[in-house]
Each structure stands twice: as structure tokens, then as C-alpha cells.
Amino acid sequence: MTKKATPKPAKTRGKGRGAPKKVPKKAATAKKPSQATARSRGRPTSYSDALAKAICGWVRQGYTLRQIESLANMPSKSTIIRWLGEHEDFQDQYVRAHEVQSLLMLDEIAEIADDSRNDWLERENKDGAVTLVVNEEAISRAKVRIDARKYLMEKKAPKRFGRQVAVTGKDGGPVRLTTVAGVLEEINGAGTGLPDHATTGD
């Protein structure tokens, strides 16, 4: 005796209970360009006197080349460096701009040294009394900021802020340059050291 196969219920496509849910497809989103790619678009690559003047203007205000290249309508750092090697006029303007920047740093050093707002800290003792203690961290940080500016000033304007080394001779007199032949002549003339060729017969 054969068993009759029981028919399987047909799948329903309605909104009834047990109906499969449709998963909406996610809309394709455009990938955002990287920051480097976005900044590189539209950068000027051709040299002009106007761009050179603008770059030097930012340098005089204390901007670095990395900060300048992040500004709108400014060339990249590598482009600016290439222009400095190709255009002597731009190089002269750039050097003078750094000299002006060093003068601004001189003012900044005075401002940092005179700023004593964070030099002291209030500290509560065990008995509840409040005393003032020196803020060593703030003072050390101010010293680092001053030393960094002094170093940059020496590099940016060495003729004005570079360390002057006085070179003098014996007893503060002028420097005397002497050759080896001159030294040998003095030794022979003094009758000491090397023998005189005239007396030895050599």
C-alpha cells in the first residue's frame, strides 16, 4: 500500500503573518575624497609675482609652509620650495619675510616673559590653609617657548640675531696668520730648534 504525498502549502507573498520581509537596498553613496586629494585640486602650479607676494605676506605673519599650503588658492609646499630655487627675486623676498618674522618673535619673547598669570598655584595644606606654590610646569614651558623662538631667530636672521663670535689674537690683538715656512724661518733666526743650513753645510 502506497502512501499519498501530502501537498506543501503554497508560499504567500502578501503582508500576512509569516510573509518574507523585503530588505531595502542601500543607496550607493559616493566615497569622499581624502583630505590630501581635496586640497590638491585647484592648486596653482604656475609661478606669478602675485602668488610670491601673498606667500611672503603669510610668512611675515608667522605662518609655516605647511600652514600656507593648507590655505585656499595656495600652492603646495613642494611647489613653493621649487619656486624658491627657480626665481631669485622670490628667494630674496622670502628671506626678507623671515627677517620680519624674527622681529615679531622678538615681541613674542617679551610677551611670554612678562606673562605671569600661571606662575603660581594655590595648594591646600592638611590643616586647610591655602598657600601659593611655584608652577614649575608653566615656567618650564615658557622657557621652552622662548628658547625655540631664539633658535629660530638666529636661523632666520643670522646677521641680526646670530651669535657673534669675537676672534682675536694674543693679548686681544689682531689675528696673525703664519705659514709653515714662516715658522721655520723664525726658528732658524732664533738659533734654536732646527739647525741653520748655512752652518751645517747641507
mmCIF file with all atom_site columns, N, CA, C and O in Angstrom, residues 95-126:
data_model
loop_
_atom_site.group_PDB
_atom_site.id
_atom_site.type_symbol
_atom_site.label_atom_id
_atom_site.label_alt_id
_atom_site.label_comp_id
_atom_site.label_asym_id
_atom_site.label_entity_id
_atom_site.label_seq_id
_atom_site.pdbx_PDB_ins_code
_atom_site.Cartn_x
_atom_site.Cartn_y
_atom_site.Cartn_z
_atom_site.occupancy
_atom_site.B_iso_or_equiv
_atom_site.pdbx_formal_charge
_atom_site.auth_seq_id
_atom_site.auth_comp_id
_atom_site.auth_asym_id
_atom_site.auth_atom_id
_atom_site.pdbx_PDB_model_num
ATOM 1   N N  . VAL A 1 95  ? 63.498 85.569 2.047  1.00 0.00 ? 95  VAL A N  1
ATOM 2   C CA . VAL A 1 95  ? 64.490 85.785 3.108  1.00 0.00 ? 95  VAL A CA 1
ATOM 3   C C  . VAL A 1 95  ? 64.124 87.019 3.931  1.00 0.00 ? 95  VAL A C  1
ATOM 4   O O  . VAL A 1 95  ? 64.189 87.010 5.166  1.00 0.00 ? 95  VAL A O  1
ATOM 5   N N  . ARG A 1 96  ? 63.738 88.090 3.262  1.00 0.00 ? 96  ARG A N  1
ATOM 6   C CA . ARG A 1 96  ? 63.353 89.311 3.975  1.00 0.00 ? 96  ARG A CA 1
ATOM 7   C C  . ARG A 1 96  ? 62.096 89.086 4.812  1.00 0.00 ? 96  ARG A C  1
ATOM 8   O O  . ARG A 1 96  ? 61.952 89.652 5.906  1.00 0.00 ? 96  ARG A O  1
ATOM 9   N N  . ALA A 1 97  ? 61.181 88.264 4.305  1.00 0.00 ? 97  ALA A N  1
ATOM 10  C CA . ALA A 1 97  ? 59.967 87.962 5.063  1.00 0.00 ? 97  ALA A CA 1
ATOM 11  C C  . ALA A 1 97  ? 60.303 87.238 6.363  1.00 0.00 ? 97  ALA A C  1
ATOM 12  O O  . ALA A 1 97  ? 59.700 87.500 7.405  1.00 0.00 ? 97  ALA A O  1
ATOM 13  N N  . HIS A 1 98  ? 61.276 86.341 6.321  1.00 0.00 ? 98  HIS A N  1
ATOM 14  C CA . HIS A 1 98  ? 61.692 85.646 7.545  1.00 0.00 ? 98  HIS A CA 1
ATOM 15  C C  . HIS A 1 98  ? 62.390 86.596 8.512  1.00 0.00 ? 98  HIS A C  1
ATOM 16  O O  . HIS A 1 98  ? 62.298 86.413 9.731  1.00 0.00 ? 98  HIS A O  1
ATOM 17  N N  . GLU A 1 99  ? 63.088 87.572 8.001  1.00 0.00 ? 99  GLU A N  1
ATOM 18  C CA . GLU A 1 99  ? 63.704 88.560 8.881  1.00 0.00 ? 99  GLU A CA 1
ATOM 19  C C  . GLU A 1 99  ? 62.638 89.365 9.624  1.00 0.00 ? 99  GLU A C  1
ATOM 20  O O  . GLU A 1 99  ? 62.782 89.652 10.810 1.00 0.00 ? 99  GLU A O  1
ATOM 21  N N  . VAL A 1 100 ? 61.565 89.721 8.913  1.00 0.00 ? 100 VAL A N  1
ATOM 22  C CA . VAL A 1 100 ? 60.457 90.427 9.563  1.00 0.00 ? 100 VAL A CA 1
ATOM 23  C C  . VAL A 1 100 ? 59.793 89.516 10.585 1.00 0.00 ? 100 VAL A C  1
ATOM 24  O O  . VAL A 1 100 ? 59.419 89.943 11.686 1.00 0.00 ? 100 VAL A O  1
ATOM 25  N N  . GLN A 1 101 ? 59.662 88.235 10.247 1.00 0.00 ? 101 GLN A N  1
ATOM 26  C CA . GLN A 1 101 ? 59.055 87.280 11.179 1.00 0.00 ? 101 GLN A CA 1
ATOM 27  C C  . GLN A 1 101 ? 59.870 87.173 12.456 1.00 0.00 ? 101 GLN A C  1
ATOM 28  O O  . GLN A 1 101 ? 59.322 87.023 13.556 1.00 0.00 ? 101 GLN A O  1
ATOM 29  N N  . SER A 1 102 ? 61.191 87.268 12.334 1.00 0.00 ? 102 SER A N  1
ATOM 30  C CA . SER A 1 102 ? 62.038 87.189 13.531 1.00 0.00 ? 102 SER A CA 1
ATOM 31  C C  . SER A 1 102 ? 61.816 88.395 14.447 1.00 0.00 ? 102 SER A C  1
ATOM 32  O O  . SER A 1 102 ? 61.925 88.275 15.673 1.00 0.00 ? 102 SER A O  1
ATOM 33  N N  . LEU A 1 103 ? 61.492 89.558 13.870 1.00 0.00 ? 103 LEU A N  1
ATOM 34  C CA . LEU A 1 103 ? 61.184 90.728 14.693 1.00 0.00 ? 103 LEU A CA 1
ATOM 35  C C  . LEU A 1 103 ? 59.884 90.514 15.472 1.00 0.00 ? 103 LEU A C  1
ATOM 36  O O  . LEU A 1 103 ? 59.765 90.943 16.630 1.00 0.00 ? 103 LEU A O  1
ATOM 37  N N  . LEU A 1 104 ? 58.918 89.845 14.860 1.00 0.00 ? 104 LEU A N  1
ATOM 38  C CA . LEU A 1 104 ? 57.680 89.521 15.572 1.00 0.00 ? 104 LEU A CA 1
ATOM 39  C C  . LEU A 1 104 ? 57.949 88.550 16.712 1.00 0.00 ? 104 LEU A C  1
ATOM 40  O O  . LEU A 1 104 ? 57.338 88.643 17.776 1.00 0.00 ? 104 LEU A O  1
ATOM 41  N N  . MET A 1 105 ? 58.866 87.612 16.478 1.00 0.00 ? 105 MET A N  1
ATOM 42  C CA . MET A 1 105 ? 59.229 86.668 17.541 1.00 0.00 ? 105 MET A CA 1
ATOM 43  C C  . MET A 1 105 ? 59.879 87.380 18.705 1.00 0.00 ? 105 MET A C  1
ATOM 44  O O  . MET A 1 105 ? 59.736 86.967 19.860 1.00 0.00 ? 105 MET A O  1
ATOM 45  N N  . LEU A 1 106 ? 60.605 88.453 18.413 1.00 0.00 ? 106 LEU A N  1
ATOM 46  C CA . LEU A 1 106 ? 61.213 89.238 19.493 1.00 0.00 ? 106 LEU A CA 1
ATOM 47  C C  . LEU A 1 106 ? 60.134 89.815 20.404 1.00 0.00 ? 106 LEU A C  1
ATOM 48  O O  . LEU A 1 106 ? 60.276 89.813 21.639 1.00 0.00 ? 106 LEU A O  1
ATOM 49  N N  . ASP A 1 107 ? 59.049 90.300 19.811 1.00 0.00 ? 107 ASP A N  1
ATOM 50  C CA . ASP A 1 107 ? 57.925 90.787 20.616 1.00 0.00 ? 107 ASP A CA 1
ATOM 51  C C  . ASP A 1 107 ? 57.266 89.654 21.391 1.00 0.00 ? 107 ASP A C  1
ATOM 52  O O  . ASP A 1 107 ? 56.851 89.825 22.542 1.00 0.00 ? 107 ASP A O  1
ATOM 53  N N  . GLU A 1 108 ? 57.158 88.478 20.751 1.00 0.00 ? 108 GLU A N  1
ATOM 54  C CA . GLU A 1 108 ? 56.530 87.332 21.416 1.00 0.00 ? 108 GLU A CA 1
ATOM 55  C C  . GLU A 1 108 ? 57.338 86.895 22.632 1.00 0.00 ? 108 GLU A C  1
ATOM 56  O O  . GLU A 1 108 ? 56.778 86.502 23.663 1.00 0.00 ? 108 GLU A O  1
ATOM 57  N N  . ILE A 1 109 ? 58.664 86.958 22.530 1.00 0.00 ? 109 ILE A N  1
ATOM 58  C CA . ILE A 1 109 ? 59.514 86.588 23.665 1.00 0.00 ? 109 ILE A CA 1
ATOM 59  C C  . ILE A 1 109 ? 59.241 87.502 24.856 1.00 0.00 ? 109 ILE A C  1
ATOM 60  O O  . ILE A 1 109 ? 59.136 87.046 26.000 1.00 0.00 ? 109 ILE A O  1
ATOM 61  N N  . ALA A 1 110 ? 59.121 88.792 24.577 1.00 0.00 ? 110 ALA A N  1
ATOM 62  C CA . ALA A 1 110 ? 58.830 89.743 25.657 1.00 0.00 ? 110 ALA A CA 1
ATOM 63  C C  . ALA A 1 110 ? 57.457 89.465 26.275 1.00 0.00 ? 110 ALA A C  1
ATOM 64  O O  . ALA A 1 110 ? 57.296 89.530 27.507 1.00 0.00 ? 110 ALA A O  1
ATOM 65  N N  . GLU A 1 111 ? 56.474 89.141 25.439 1.00 0.00 ? 111 GLU A N  1
ATOM 66  C CA . GLU A 1 111 ? 55.131 88.858 25.953 1.00 0.00 ? 111 GLU A CA 1
ATOM 67  C C  . GLU A 1 111 ? 55.119 87.598 26.811 1.00 0.00 ? 111 GLU A C  1
ATOM 68  O O  . GLU A 1 111 ? 54.474 87.556 27.868 1.00 0.00 ? 111 GLU A O  1
ATOM 69  N N  . ILE A 1 112 ? 55.824 86.564 26.358 1.00 0.00 ? 112 ILE A N  1
ATOM 70  C CA . ILE A 1 112 ? 55.863 85.309 27.121 1.00 0.00 ? 112 ILE A CA 1
ATOM 71  C C  . ILE A 1 112 ? 56.572 85.521 28.458 1.00 0.00 ? 112 ILE A C  1
ATOM 72  O O  . ILE A 1 112 ? 56.137 85.022 29.504 1.00 0.00 ? 112 ILE A O  1
ATOM 73  N N  . ALA A 1 113 ? 57.677 86.269 28.437 1.00 0.00 ? 113 ALA A N  1
ATOM 74  C CA . ALA A 1 113 ? 58.433 86.508 29.668 1.00 0.00 ? 113 ALA A CA 1
ATOM 75  C C  . ALA A 1 113 ? 57.640 87.339 30.671 1.00 0.00 ? 113 ALA A C  1
ATOM 76  O O  . ALA A 1 113 ? 57.762 87.145 31.892 1.00 0.00 ? 113 ALA A O  1
ATOM 77  N N  . ASP A 1 114 ? 56.833 88.273 30.176 1.00 0.00 ? 114 ASP A N  1
ATOM 78  C CA . ASP A 1 114 ? 56.074 89.158 31.069 1.00 0.00 ? 114 ASP A CA 1
ATOM 79  C C  . ASP A 1 114 ? 54.763 88.530 31.556 1.00 0.00 ? 114 ASP A C  1
ATOM 80  O O  . ASP A 1 114 ? 54.145 89.059 32.486 1.00 0.00 ? 114 ASP A O  1
ATOM 81  N N  . ASP A 1 115 ? 54.345 87.438 30.947 1.00 0.00 ? 115 ASP A N  1
ATOM 82  C CA . ASP A 1 115 ? 53.081 86.806 31.325 1.00 0.00 ? 115 ASP A CA 1
ATOM 83  C C  . ASP A 1 115 ? 53.300 85.938 32.562 1.00 0.00 ? 115 ASP A C  1
ATOM 84  O O  . ASP A 1 115 ? 53.914 84.881 32.498 1.00 0.00 ? 115 ASP A O  1
ATOM 85  N N  . SER A 1 116 ? 52.807 86.391 33.693 1.00 0.00 ? 116 SER A N  1
ATOM 86  C CA . SER A 1 116 ? 52.991 85.663 34.956 1.00 0.00 ? 116 SER A CA 1
ATOM 87  C C  . SER A 1 116 ? 51.672 85.114 35.501 1.00 0.00 ? 116 SER A C  1
ATOM 88  O O  . SER A 1 116 ? 51.581 84.789 36.688 1.00 0.00 ? 116 SER A O  1
ATOM 89  N N  . ARG A 1 117 ? 50.678 84.983 34.639 1.00 0.00 ? 117 ARG A N  1
ATOM 90  C CA . ARG A 1 117 ? 49.359 84.555 35.113 1.00 0.00 ? 117 ARG A CA 1
ATOM 91  C C  . ARG A 1 117 ? 49.360 83.132 35.664 1.00 0.00 ? 117 ARG A C  1
ATOM 92  O O  . ARG A 1 117 ? 48.624 82.818 36.594 1.00 0.00 ? 117 ARG A O  1
ATOM 93  N N  . ASN A 1 118 ? 50.197 82.255 35.117 1.00 0.00 ? 118 ASN A N  1
ATOM 94  C CA . ASN A 1 118 ? 50.196 80.852 35.550 1.00 0.00 ? 118 ASN A CA 1
ATOM 95  C C  . ASN A 1 118 ? 51.453 80.481 36.334 1.00 0.00 ? 118 ASN A C  1
ATOM 96  O O  . ASN A 1 118 ? 51.778 79.294 36.448 1.00 0.00 ? 118 ASN A O  1
ATOM 97  N N  . ASP A 1 119 ? 52.141 81.463 36.868 1.00 0.00 ? 119 ASP A N  1
ATOM 98  C CA . ASP A 1 119 ? 53.387 81.176 37.584 1.00 0.00 ? 119 ASP A CA 1
ATOM 99  C C  . ASP A 1 119 ? 53.153 80.602 38.979 1.00 0.00 ? 119 ASP A C  1
ATOM 100 O O  . ASP A 1 119 ? 54.046 79.970 39.545 1.00 0.00 ? 119 ASP A O  1
ATOM 101 N N  . TRP A 1 120 ? 51.943 80.814 39.536 1.00 0.00 ? 120 TRP A N  1
ATOM 102 C CA . TRP A 1 120 ? 51.666 80.361 40.899 1.00 0.00 ? 120 TRP A CA 1
ATOM 103 C C  . TRP A 1 120 ? 50.412 79.505 40.932 1.00 0.00 ? 120 TRP A C  1
ATOM 104 O O  . TRP A 1 120 ? 49.486 79.713 40.154 1.00 0.00 ? 120 TRP A O  1
ATOM 105 N N  . LEU A 1 121 ? 50.430 78.530 41.827 1.00 0.00 ? 121 LEU A N  1
ATOM 106 C CA . LEU A 1 121 ? 49.282 77.652 42.032 1.00 0.00 ? 121 LEU A CA 1
ATOM 107 C C  . LEU A 1 121 ? 48.868 77.694 43.495 1.00 0.00 ? 121 LEU A C  1
ATOM 108 O O  . LEU A 1 121 ? 49.717 77.809 44.392 1.00 0.00 ? 121 LEU A O  1
ATOM 109 N N  . GLU A 1 122 ? 47.558 77.605 43.722 1.00 0.00 ? 122 GLU A N  1
ATOM 110 C CA . GLU A 1 122 ? 47.048 77.528 45.090 1.00 0.00 ? 122 GLU A CA 1
ATOM 111 C C  . GLU A 1 122 ? 47.009 76.071 45.537 1.00 0.00 ? 122 GLU A C  1
ATOM 112 O O  . GLU A 1 122 ? 46.476 75.213 44.832 1.00 0.00 ? 122 GLU A O  1
ATOM 113 N N  . ARG A 1 123 ? 47.583 75.804 46.689 1.00 0.00 ? 123 ARG A N  1
ATOM 114 C CA . ARG A 1 123 ? 47.614 74.436 47.208 1.00 0.00 ? 123 ARG A CA 1
ATOM 115 C C  . ARG A 1 123 ? 47.111 74.447 48.647 1.00 0.00 ? 123 ARG A C  1
ATOM 116 O O  . ARG A 1 123 ? 47.568 75.239 49.478 1.00 0.00 ? 123 ARG A O  1
ATOM 117 N N  . GLU A 1 124 ? 46.186 73.545 48.928 1.00 0.00 ? 124 GLU A N  1
ATOM 118 C CA . GLU A 1 124 ? 45.590 73.460 50.264 1.00 0.00 ? 124 GLU A CA 1
ATOM 119 C C  . GLU A 1 124 ? 46.382 72.489 51.121 1.00 0.00 ? 124 GLU A C  1
ATOM 120 O O  . GLU A 1 124 ? 46.643 71.339 50.726 1.00 0.00 ? 124 GLU A O  1
ATOM 121 N N  . ASN A 1 125 ? 46.778 72.931 52.282 1.00 0.00 ? 125 ASN A N  1
ATOM 122 C CA . ASN A 1 125 ? 47.522 72.088 53.205 1.00 0.00 ? 125 ASN A CA 1
ATOM 123 C C  . ASN A 1 125 ? 46.584 71.162 53.985 1.00 0.00 ? 125 ASN A C  1
ATOM 124 O O  . ASN A 1 125 ? 45.368 71.228 53.856 1.00 0.00 ? 125 ASN A O  1
ATOM 125 N N  . LYS A 1 126 ? 47.167 70.311 54.810 1.00 0.00 ? 126 LYS A N  1
ATOM 126 C CA . LYS A 1 126 ? 46.367 69.371 55.596 1.00 0.00 ? 126 LYS A CA 1
ATOM 127 C C  . LYS A 1 126 ? 45.479 70.091 56.604 1.00 0.00 ? 126 LYS A C  1
ATOM 128 O O  . LYS A 1 126 ? 44.398 69.604 56.940 1.00 0.00 ? 126 LYS A O  1
#
